[in-house]
Amino acid sequence: MRARPGRLRSLLVGLCAGATALALTIGPAQAAPAGAPVTAGPAARAAATYAISTPTNVSASCSGQSAEAIQAVDPVVNAVYDIWMGCKGIGFAGSRDGGSSFGPPLTLPGSTGQNGSRSWDPAITVAPDGAVYVAFMVARSGLTYPVVDVSTDHGASFKTVGQILPPDANNWGDRDFITAGPDGTLYLTWDYGPSAAAVTFLCPASGSCSFATGDVNAVLQKSTDGGRTWSPMSHISPGYPNSGADSAPVTVEPDGSIDVLYQGYVVTDVPTDNLTVAYTYATRSTDGGATWSPPVRVGGGAGSMNNSEWWIDGSEALGPDGTLYATWDTQGPDSDTGWLSYSRDHGATWSAPVQVPSDALNVPHVMQVVAGPPGIAYVGWLSSSDPRGYAQYLRTFSTTRGWLSAPVQVSKDFGTGSVWPGDTFGFSASAPDRLVLAWGSAVAPSASNDSIWTATVGVALS
C-alpha cells in the first residue's frame, strides 16, 4: 500500500533453531458498553497453546529488498503460497507440505520493471478449482492499474492473464485485493483516482507514503472468465468521486454476498480534497457489486487513523459460522494500537472494539485477522513496539470467552527498526488448528535489507 520500493532497504537473515511450544494465559471474558473499546487486559489462565516452527527464509536467493508479504493457502493439496515485493518485481514461493518447506522463489510475469515502471501491492487468492490468482499494481505509460497472473499447476508456473486498464488517462491507483467467490467469480478491489495530479503524499524516510490530499476512492471490478476480462468499476465508497476511501479488503460469503472493509477519510475543501482523519467502515453487496449497503462505522469508540500513517491495511475474515471479524489500527497524539471487532449479522452491527496488542506505543501495528473454528479468531500483528525492533506477534480471541492467550512472538529474531518491513504480512489458516505466517524482517547480522520469513503455528485450544 502506497509503497515506494526505492525507500525500502534490505537484508539477508539468520535462523533461530528449534520449534517452540508456548503455553499462554488468558484474561476473563471482557464486556463493555456497546461501542466502547475494551483494553487488552491481564492474563489469567491457560486456554491456548502454540507450537511454533523455526522460521524459514523463503527469499534468500533474491538479491535486494524483499518486503510486504501476502499469503494464501489451498488445504485440498496442502499448499501454501507466499508473494511479496522483491525478486526485482513481485516474488513468489510455494509449499506443498503445508508450509514446512518452500520451493525456490520466482519472479511473476508482468511484474518486472519496463522503461522505469514498477510493481507493488501484491494480492493473492485460490479459486475453487485450485487456480492461483495473483494481482499487483503497475505504473506504465502514464497509467496505474492492476495486473493479474494465474497459475494452474499449483504455483509451479504463472502467466499474465489480464490487465485492468483504467478509464481515465494519467490516473492514480493503489492497493489492490483479490478473492474468488464460491462459483469461481473473481472480485478485485483497488484504490482509484481519476487524476494522479490530484493526489499528494507524505513520505517518511523509512516506510511507505501516505496521503495529504487527493480524490481517492474504493472501487470493485469482477471477472467471470478467469481474469481475462473485467467489469466496469463499481463504486464501493459513497460520493464518487471525492469519496475519500482506500484499502478495501474483500470477502465473499457462501451465498455470493460481498463484504468489504475500507478506510474512509474525512474530505474537506473539495476539489483540493484535504484528507483529515479516517475511520474503518463495513459495507455489503447482495447483487454482485452493483449496489452497496450504507457504510457502517466499525469500532468508532476506538479512535481514528491519522492521514500521516502509512501502515494501515484493514483486514476482514469470515468464520465458518458466518461471523465476520475485522482488525484495524488507530493513532492518537502520542499512541498507536490495533483493534478487533466482530459482527454476527453480516456487518450490519459490530461488537465493541477490543484492543489486541498489550501496548499502545506510538509505533506501527500492522494488523491481520484469520478465522478459526466457530467463534474463534486468530489475530496477528507486525510491530516495532519492542525496542529491539520489528517482530511478528499472535494471539487468539473467543467471542464468548475473550482472549485465550497473551500475545506470543512468532518471529525468533527482531528486524531492524529503521528498515520498513512492508505494510502487510501473510496470515492464513491451513486447518482450524494450524496457522501459517509470512513477514518481512531485516535481521542481524546484516540489517540493510528485509527478507521474507515464514513459520507454521499449531494451535491447541482448551
Short mmCIF file of N, CA and C in Angstrom, two decimals, residues 246-377:
data_model
loop_
_atom_site.label_atom_id
_atom_site.label_comp_id
_atom_site.label_asym_id
_atom_site.label_seq_id
_atom_site.Cartn_x
_atom_site.Cartn_y
_atom_site.Cartn_z
N ASP A 246 -9.93 4.26 0.80
CA ASP A 246 -8.86 3.43 0.26
C ASP A 246 -8.77 2.15 1.07
N SER A 247 -7.91 1.23 0.61
CA SER A 247 -7.58 0.00 1.32
C SER A 247 -8.83 -0.80 1.66
N ALA A 248 -9.34 -1.59 0.69
CA ALA A 248 -10.64 -2.22 0.81
C ALA A 248 -10.56 -3.74 0.63
N PRO A 249 -10.16 -4.50 1.67
CA PRO A 249 -10.17 -5.96 1.56
C PRO A 249 -11.58 -6.47 1.32
N VAL A 250 -11.68 -7.54 0.53
CA VAL A 250 -12.97 -8.05 0.08
C VAL A 250 -13.12 -9.52 0.47
N THR A 251 -14.31 -9.90 0.93
CA THR A 251 -14.64 -11.26 1.32
C THR A 251 -15.96 -11.64 0.67
N VAL A 252 -16.08 -12.88 0.21
CA VAL A 252 -17.31 -13.36 -0.41
C VAL A 252 -17.90 -14.47 0.45
N GLU A 253 -19.19 -14.33 0.80
CA GLU A 253 -19.87 -15.33 1.61
C GLU A 253 -20.37 -16.49 0.74
N PRO A 254 -20.74 -17.62 1.35
CA PRO A 254 -21.18 -18.78 0.56
C PRO A 254 -22.34 -18.50 -0.39
N ASP A 255 -23.23 -17.54 -0.04
CA ASP A 255 -24.35 -17.21 -0.92
C ASP A 255 -23.99 -16.19 -2.00
N GLY A 256 -22.72 -15.81 -2.08
CA GLY A 256 -22.27 -14.85 -3.08
C GLY A 256 -22.30 -13.40 -2.64
N SER A 257 -22.80 -13.11 -1.45
CA SER A 257 -22.78 -11.74 -0.95
C SER A 257 -21.33 -11.29 -0.74
N ILE A 258 -21.08 -10.00 -0.99
CA ILE A 258 -19.72 -9.46 -0.94
C ILE A 258 -19.61 -8.53 0.26
N ASP A 259 -18.63 -8.77 1.10
CA ASP A 259 -18.35 -7.92 2.25
C ASP A 259 -17.05 -7.18 2.01
N VAL A 260 -17.04 -5.88 2.24
CA VAL A 260 -15.85 -5.06 2.08
C VAL A 260 -15.64 -4.21 3.32
N LEU A 261 -14.41 -4.12 3.74
CA LEU A 261 -14.00 -3.26 4.84
C LEU A 261 -13.06 -2.21 4.24
N TYR A 262 -13.32 -0.94 4.48
CA TYR A 262 -12.43 0.07 3.90
C TYR A 262 -12.16 1.19 4.89
N GLN A 263 -11.11 1.95 4.57
CA GLN A 263 -10.72 3.10 5.36
C GLN A 263 -11.30 4.35 4.72
N GLY A 264 -12.14 5.07 5.45
CA GLY A 264 -12.79 6.25 4.91
C GLY A 264 -12.31 7.51 5.59
N TYR A 265 -11.78 8.44 4.81
CA TYR A 265 -11.29 9.71 5.33
C TYR A 265 -12.41 10.74 5.39
N VAL A 266 -12.18 11.76 6.20
CA VAL A 266 -13.00 12.96 6.16
C VAL A 266 -12.38 13.88 5.11
N VAL A 267 -13.16 14.23 4.06
CA VAL A 267 -12.67 15.05 2.96
C VAL A 267 -13.17 16.48 3.14
N THR A 268 -12.27 17.44 3.05
CA THR A 268 -12.63 18.85 3.15
C THR A 268 -12.06 19.60 1.96
N ASP A 269 -12.59 20.78 1.70
CA ASP A 269 -12.07 21.68 0.67
C ASP A 269 -12.04 21.05 -0.72
N VAL A 270 -13.15 20.43 -1.10
CA VAL A 270 -13.26 19.94 -2.48
C VAL A 270 -13.22 21.14 -3.42
N PRO A 271 -12.45 21.14 -4.53
CA PRO A 271 -11.76 19.98 -5.10
C PRO A 271 -10.34 19.77 -4.64
N THR A 272 -9.84 20.60 -3.68
CA THR A 272 -8.48 20.35 -3.18
C THR A 272 -8.40 19.00 -2.49
N ASP A 273 -9.47 18.59 -1.84
CA ASP A 273 -9.57 17.28 -1.19
C ASP A 273 -8.53 17.08 -0.11
N ASN A 274 -8.56 17.96 0.87
CA ASN A 274 -7.75 17.71 2.06
C ASN A 274 -8.31 16.49 2.79
N LEU A 275 -7.43 15.61 3.22
CA LEU A 275 -7.83 14.40 3.92
C LEU A 275 -7.42 14.52 5.37
N THR A 276 -8.40 14.52 6.26
CA THR A 276 -8.09 14.63 7.68
C THR A 276 -8.05 13.22 8.27
N VAL A 277 -8.78 12.97 9.34
CA VAL A 277 -8.72 11.65 9.97
C VAL A 277 -9.59 10.65 9.21
N ALA A 278 -9.35 9.36 9.47
CA ALA A 278 -10.11 8.30 8.82
C ALA A 278 -10.66 7.33 9.85
N TYR A 279 -11.71 6.60 9.45
CA TYR A 279 -12.31 5.56 10.27
C TYR A 279 -12.49 4.32 9.41
N THR A 280 -12.73 3.20 10.06
CA THR A 280 -12.96 1.94 9.36
C THR A 280 -14.46 1.76 9.13
N TYR A 281 -14.83 1.39 7.90
CA TYR A 281 -16.23 1.19 7.53
C TYR A 281 -16.43 -0.18 6.90
N ALA A 282 -17.60 -0.74 7.12
CA ALA A 282 -18.01 -2.00 6.51
C ALA A 282 -19.21 -1.76 5.61
N THR A 283 -19.23 -2.41 4.47
CA THR A 283 -20.37 -2.34 3.56
C THR A 283 -20.56 -3.69 2.89
N ARG A 284 -21.74 -3.90 2.28
CA ARG A 284 -22.09 -5.22 1.75
C ARG A 284 -22.89 -5.06 0.47
N SER A 285 -22.67 -5.99 -0.46
CA SER A 285 -23.45 -6.04 -1.70
C SER A 285 -24.06 -7.42 -1.83
N THR A 286 -25.35 -7.46 -2.12
CA THR A 286 -26.04 -8.74 -2.33
C THR A 286 -26.41 -8.93 -3.80
N ASP A 287 -25.91 -8.04 -4.68
CA ASP A 287 -26.24 -8.16 -6.10
C ASP A 287 -24.97 -8.12 -6.96
N GLY A 288 -23.91 -8.76 -6.45
CA GLY A 288 -22.69 -8.89 -7.23
C GLY A 288 -21.89 -7.63 -7.36
N GLY A 289 -22.11 -6.66 -6.50
CA GLY A 289 -21.36 -5.42 -6.54
C GLY A 289 -22.06 -4.29 -7.26
N ALA A 290 -23.27 -4.51 -7.76
CA ALA A 290 -23.99 -3.44 -8.45
C ALA A 290 -24.36 -2.31 -7.49
N THR A 291 -24.79 -2.65 -6.29
CA THR A 291 -25.14 -1.66 -5.27
C THR A 291 -24.54 -2.09 -3.94
N TRP A 292 -24.40 -1.11 -3.04
CA TRP A 292 -23.77 -1.36 -1.75
C TRP A 292 -24.63 -0.79 -0.62
N SER A 293 -24.63 -1.49 0.50
CA SER A 293 -25.38 -1.01 1.66
C SER A 293 -24.73 0.25 2.22
N PRO A 294 -25.49 1.08 2.94
CA PRO A 294 -24.88 2.25 3.57
C PRO A 294 -23.73 1.81 4.48
N PRO A 295 -22.58 2.45 4.41
CA PRO A 295 -21.43 2.01 5.21
C PRO A 295 -21.69 2.15 6.70
N VAL A 296 -21.19 1.18 7.45
CA VAL A 296 -21.32 1.14 8.91
C VAL A 296 -19.94 1.36 9.51
N ARG A 297 -19.84 2.31 10.42
CA ARG A 297 -18.55 2.55 11.05
C ARG A 297 -18.25 1.45 12.05
N VAL A 298 -17.06 0.89 11.95
CA VAL A 298 -16.63 -0.21 12.82
C VAL A 298 -15.72 0.34 13.90
N GLY A 299 -16.07 0.06 15.15
CA GLY A 299 -15.20 0.45 16.26
C GLY A 299 -15.03 1.94 16.41
N GLY A 300 -16.11 2.69 16.29
CA GLY A 300 -16.00 4.14 16.38
C GLY A 300 -15.40 4.63 17.68
N GLY A 301 -15.63 3.91 18.77
CA GLY A 301 -15.10 4.33 20.06
C GLY A 301 -13.61 4.14 20.21
N ALA A 302 -12.98 3.48 19.24
CA ALA A 302 -11.55 3.18 19.37
C ALA A 302 -10.67 4.31 18.87
N GLY A 303 -11.23 5.32 18.25
CA GLY A 303 -10.42 6.41 17.73
C GLY A 303 -10.33 6.38 16.22
N SER A 304 -9.41 7.17 15.68
CA SER A 304 -9.33 7.36 14.24
C SER A 304 -7.91 7.07 13.75
N MET A 305 -7.77 7.08 12.41
CA MET A 305 -6.48 6.93 11.77
C MET A 305 -6.02 8.29 11.25
N ASN A 306 -4.79 8.64 11.53
CA ASN A 306 -4.23 9.89 11.01
C ASN A 306 -3.94 9.75 9.52
N ASN A 307 -4.03 10.86 8.79
CA ASN A 307 -3.68 10.77 7.38
C ASN A 307 -2.17 10.65 7.18
N SER A 308 -1.39 10.86 8.25
CA SER A 308 0.06 10.74 8.15
C SER A 308 0.56 9.32 8.36
N GLU A 309 -0.33 8.37 8.68
CA GLU A 309 0.11 6.98 8.80
C GLU A 309 0.20 6.35 7.42
N TRP A 310 0.99 5.29 7.30
CA TRP A 310 1.16 4.62 6.01
C TRP A 310 1.07 3.10 6.13
N TRP A 311 0.84 2.59 7.34
CA TRP A 311 0.89 1.14 7.54
C TRP A 311 -0.50 0.54 7.70
N ILE A 312 -1.55 1.25 7.31
CA ILE A 312 -2.90 0.75 7.53
C ILE A 312 -3.34 -0.12 6.37
N ASP A 313 -3.60 -1.35 6.64
CA ASP A 313 -4.39 -2.21 5.77
C ASP A 313 -5.39 -2.90 6.67
N GLY A 314 -6.64 -2.47 6.65
CA GLY A 314 -7.65 -3.17 7.41
C GLY A 314 -7.75 -4.61 6.95
N SER A 315 -8.25 -5.48 7.80
CA SER A 315 -8.34 -6.89 7.49
C SER A 315 -9.70 -7.42 7.90
N GLU A 316 -10.25 -8.32 7.10
CA GLU A 316 -11.56 -8.91 7.38
C GLU A 316 -11.51 -10.40 7.11
N ALA A 317 -12.18 -11.18 7.95
CA ALA A 317 -12.22 -12.63 7.79
C ALA A 317 -13.62 -13.13 8.10
N LEU A 318 -14.01 -14.23 7.45
CA LEU A 318 -15.34 -14.83 7.61
C LEU A 318 -15.20 -16.20 8.27
N GLY A 319 -15.84 -16.36 9.44
CA GLY A 319 -15.80 -17.62 10.15
C GLY A 319 -16.77 -18.65 9.59
N PRO A 320 -16.59 -19.93 9.94
CA PRO A 320 -17.47 -20.99 9.43
C PRO A 320 -18.90 -20.86 9.91
N ASP A 321 -19.14 -20.09 10.99
CA ASP A 321 -20.48 -19.86 11.50
C ASP A 321 -21.09 -18.57 10.97
N GLY A 322 -20.40 -17.92 10.01
CA GLY A 322 -20.90 -16.67 9.44
C GLY A 322 -20.46 -15.42 10.17
N THR A 323 -19.68 -15.55 11.25
CA THR A 323 -19.19 -14.37 11.95
C THR A 323 -18.13 -13.67 11.11
N LEU A 324 -18.26 -12.35 10.98
CA LEU A 324 -17.25 -11.53 10.33
C LEU A 324 -16.35 -10.92 11.40
N TYR A 325 -15.04 -10.96 11.13
CA TYR A 325 -14.06 -10.35 12.02
C TYR A 325 -13.33 -9.23 11.27
N ALA A 326 -13.03 -8.15 11.98
CA ALA A 326 -12.31 -7.03 11.38
C ALA A 326 -11.20 -6.58 12.33
N THR A 327 -10.04 -6.27 11.76
CA THR A 327 -8.96 -5.65 12.52
C THR A 327 -8.52 -4.38 11.82
N TRP A 328 -8.00 -3.43 12.58
CA TRP A 328 -7.50 -2.17 12.05
C TRP A 328 -6.63 -1.53 13.12
N ASP A 329 -6.03 -0.39 12.78
CA ASP A 329 -5.09 0.30 13.64
C ASP A 329 -5.52 1.75 13.79
N THR A 330 -5.33 2.33 14.96
CA THR A 330 -5.66 3.74 15.18
C THR A 330 -4.47 4.46 15.80
N GLN A 331 -4.49 5.79 15.66
CA GLN A 331 -3.42 6.62 16.20
C GLN A 331 -4.01 7.77 17.01
N GLY A 332 -3.41 8.02 18.16
CA GLY A 332 -3.71 9.22 18.93
C GLY A 332 -2.53 10.16 18.86
N PRO A 333 -2.56 11.26 19.61
CA PRO A 333 -1.45 12.22 19.55
C PRO A 333 -0.10 11.58 19.89
N ASP A 334 -0.10 10.64 20.84
CA ASP A 334 1.16 10.00 21.25
C ASP A 334 0.97 8.50 21.42
N SER A 335 0.07 7.90 20.66
CA SER A 335 -0.21 6.48 20.85
C SER A 335 -0.62 5.85 19.54
N ASP A 336 -0.58 4.54 19.52
CA ASP A 336 -0.98 3.75 18.35
C ASP A 336 -1.28 2.34 18.85
N THR A 337 -2.37 1.74 18.37
CA THR A 337 -2.62 0.35 18.72
C THR A 337 -3.59 -0.28 17.73
N GLY A 338 -3.71 -1.60 17.80
CA GLY A 338 -4.59 -2.34 16.91
C GLY A 338 -5.83 -2.84 17.63
N TRP A 339 -6.90 -3.08 16.82
CA TRP A 339 -8.21 -3.41 17.37
C TRP A 339 -8.84 -4.58 16.62
N LEU A 340 -9.75 -5.25 17.33
CA LEU A 340 -10.56 -6.34 16.77
C LEU A 340 -12.02 -6.07 17.07
N SER A 341 -12.90 -6.32 16.09
CA SER A 341 -14.34 -6.28 16.30
C SER A 341 -14.96 -7.40 15.48
N TYR A 342 -16.18 -7.81 15.82
CA TYR A 342 -16.84 -8.88 15.07
C TYR A 342 -18.32 -8.57 14.89
N SER A 343 -18.89 -9.19 13.86
CA SER A 343 -20.30 -9.00 13.52
C SER A 343 -20.94 -10.35 13.29
N ARG A 344 -22.13 -10.55 13.87
CA ARG A 344 -22.88 -11.79 13.67
C ARG A 344 -24.07 -11.59 12.74
N ASP A 345 -24.19 -10.39 12.15
CA ASP A 345 -25.34 -10.12 11.27
C ASP A 345 -24.88 -9.55 9.93
N HIS A 346 -23.83 -10.13 9.38
CA HIS A 346 -23.33 -9.78 8.04
C HIS A 346 -22.88 -8.32 7.95
N GLY A 347 -22.35 -7.81 9.05
CA GLY A 347 -21.79 -6.47 9.02
C GLY A 347 -22.76 -5.34 9.32
N ALA A 348 -24.00 -5.66 9.65
CA ALA A 348 -24.97 -4.60 9.96
C ALA A 348 -24.64 -3.92 11.29
N THR A 349 -24.19 -4.70 12.28
CA THR A 349 -23.75 -4.16 13.56
C THR A 349 -22.47 -4.87 13.97
N TRP A 350 -21.68 -4.19 14.81
CA TRP A 350 -20.38 -4.73 15.21
C TRP A 350 -20.22 -4.64 16.71
N SER A 351 -19.43 -5.57 17.25
CA SER A 351 -19.17 -5.59 18.69
C SER A 351 -18.33 -4.38 19.10
N ALA A 352 -18.28 -4.14 20.39
CA ALA A 352 -17.35 -3.13 20.90
C ALA A 352 -15.94 -3.52 20.51
N PRO A 353 -15.11 -2.55 20.11
CA PRO A 353 -13.74 -2.87 19.73
C PRO A 353 -12.92 -3.37 20.91
N VAL A 354 -12.07 -4.35 20.65
CA VAL A 354 -11.20 -4.93 21.68
C VAL A 354 -9.76 -4.65 21.30
N GLN A 355 -8.99 -4.10 22.22
CA GLN A 355 -7.58 -3.83 21.95
C GLN A 355 -6.84 -5.16 21.82
N VAL A 356 -6.00 -5.28 20.79
CA VAL A 356 -5.30 -6.53 20.53
C VAL A 356 -3.91 -6.55 21.14
N PRO A 357 -2.98 -5.68 20.71
CA PRO A 357 -1.67 -5.67 21.38
C PRO A 357 -1.79 -5.19 22.82
N SER A 358 -0.88 -5.64 23.65
CA SER A 358 -0.91 -5.18 25.04
C SER A 358 -0.45 -3.74 25.17
N ASP A 359 0.30 -3.25 24.17
CA ASP A 359 0.83 -1.91 24.25
C ASP A 359 0.01 -0.96 23.38
N ALA A 360 0.20 0.34 23.63
CA ALA A 360 -0.36 1.39 22.79
C ALA A 360 0.74 2.40 22.48
N LEU A 361 1.96 1.90 22.26
CA LEU A 361 3.09 2.76 21.97
C LEU A 361 2.91 3.44 20.62
N ASN A 362 3.57 4.56 20.45
CA ASN A 362 3.44 5.34 19.23
C ASN A 362 4.35 4.77 18.14
N VAL A 363 4.06 3.52 17.73
CA VAL A 363 4.79 2.81 16.67
C VAL A 363 3.75 2.09 15.81
N PRO A 364 4.11 1.70 14.58
CA PRO A 364 3.13 0.98 13.75
C PRO A 364 2.72 -0.35 14.36
N HIS A 365 1.44 -0.70 14.17
CA HIS A 365 0.90 -2.03 14.47
C HIS A 365 0.15 -2.48 13.22
N VAL A 366 0.80 -3.27 12.40
CA VAL A 366 0.20 -3.77 11.15
C VAL A 366 -0.65 -4.98 11.50
N MET A 367 -1.98 -4.92 11.27
CA MET A 367 -2.93 -5.88 11.82
C MET A 367 -3.48 -6.81 10.74
N GLN A 368 -3.71 -8.08 11.12
CA GLN A 368 -4.41 -9.04 10.26
C GLN A 368 -5.24 -9.98 11.14
N VAL A 369 -6.33 -10.52 10.57
CA VAL A 369 -7.16 -11.48 11.29
C VAL A 369 -7.47 -12.66 10.39
N VAL A 370 -7.54 -13.85 11.00
CA VAL A 370 -7.89 -15.09 10.31
C VAL A 370 -8.93 -15.81 11.17
N ALA A 371 -9.96 -16.35 10.54
CA ALA A 371 -10.99 -17.08 11.27
C ALA A 371 -10.53 -18.49 11.57
N GLY A 372 -10.86 -18.96 12.78
CA GLY A 372 -10.59 -20.33 13.18
C GLY A 372 -11.87 -21.13 13.27
N PRO A 373 -12.01 -22.01 14.26
CA PRO A 373 -13.27 -22.71 14.48
C PRO A 373 -14.38 -21.72 14.80
N PRO A 374 -15.65 -22.15 14.83
CA PRO A 374 -16.74 -21.22 15.12
C PRO A 374 -16.48 -20.41 16.40
N GLY A 375 -16.60 -19.08 16.27
CA GLY A 375 -16.43 -18.20 17.41
C GLY A 375 -14.99 -17.90 17.78
N ILE A 376 -14.03 -18.33 16.96
CA ILE A 376 -12.61 -18.13 17.27
C ILE A 376 -11.96 -17.31 16.17
N ALA A 377 -11.18 -16.31 16.57
CA ALA A 377 -10.40 -15.52 15.63
C ALA A 377 -8.94 -15.54 16.05
#
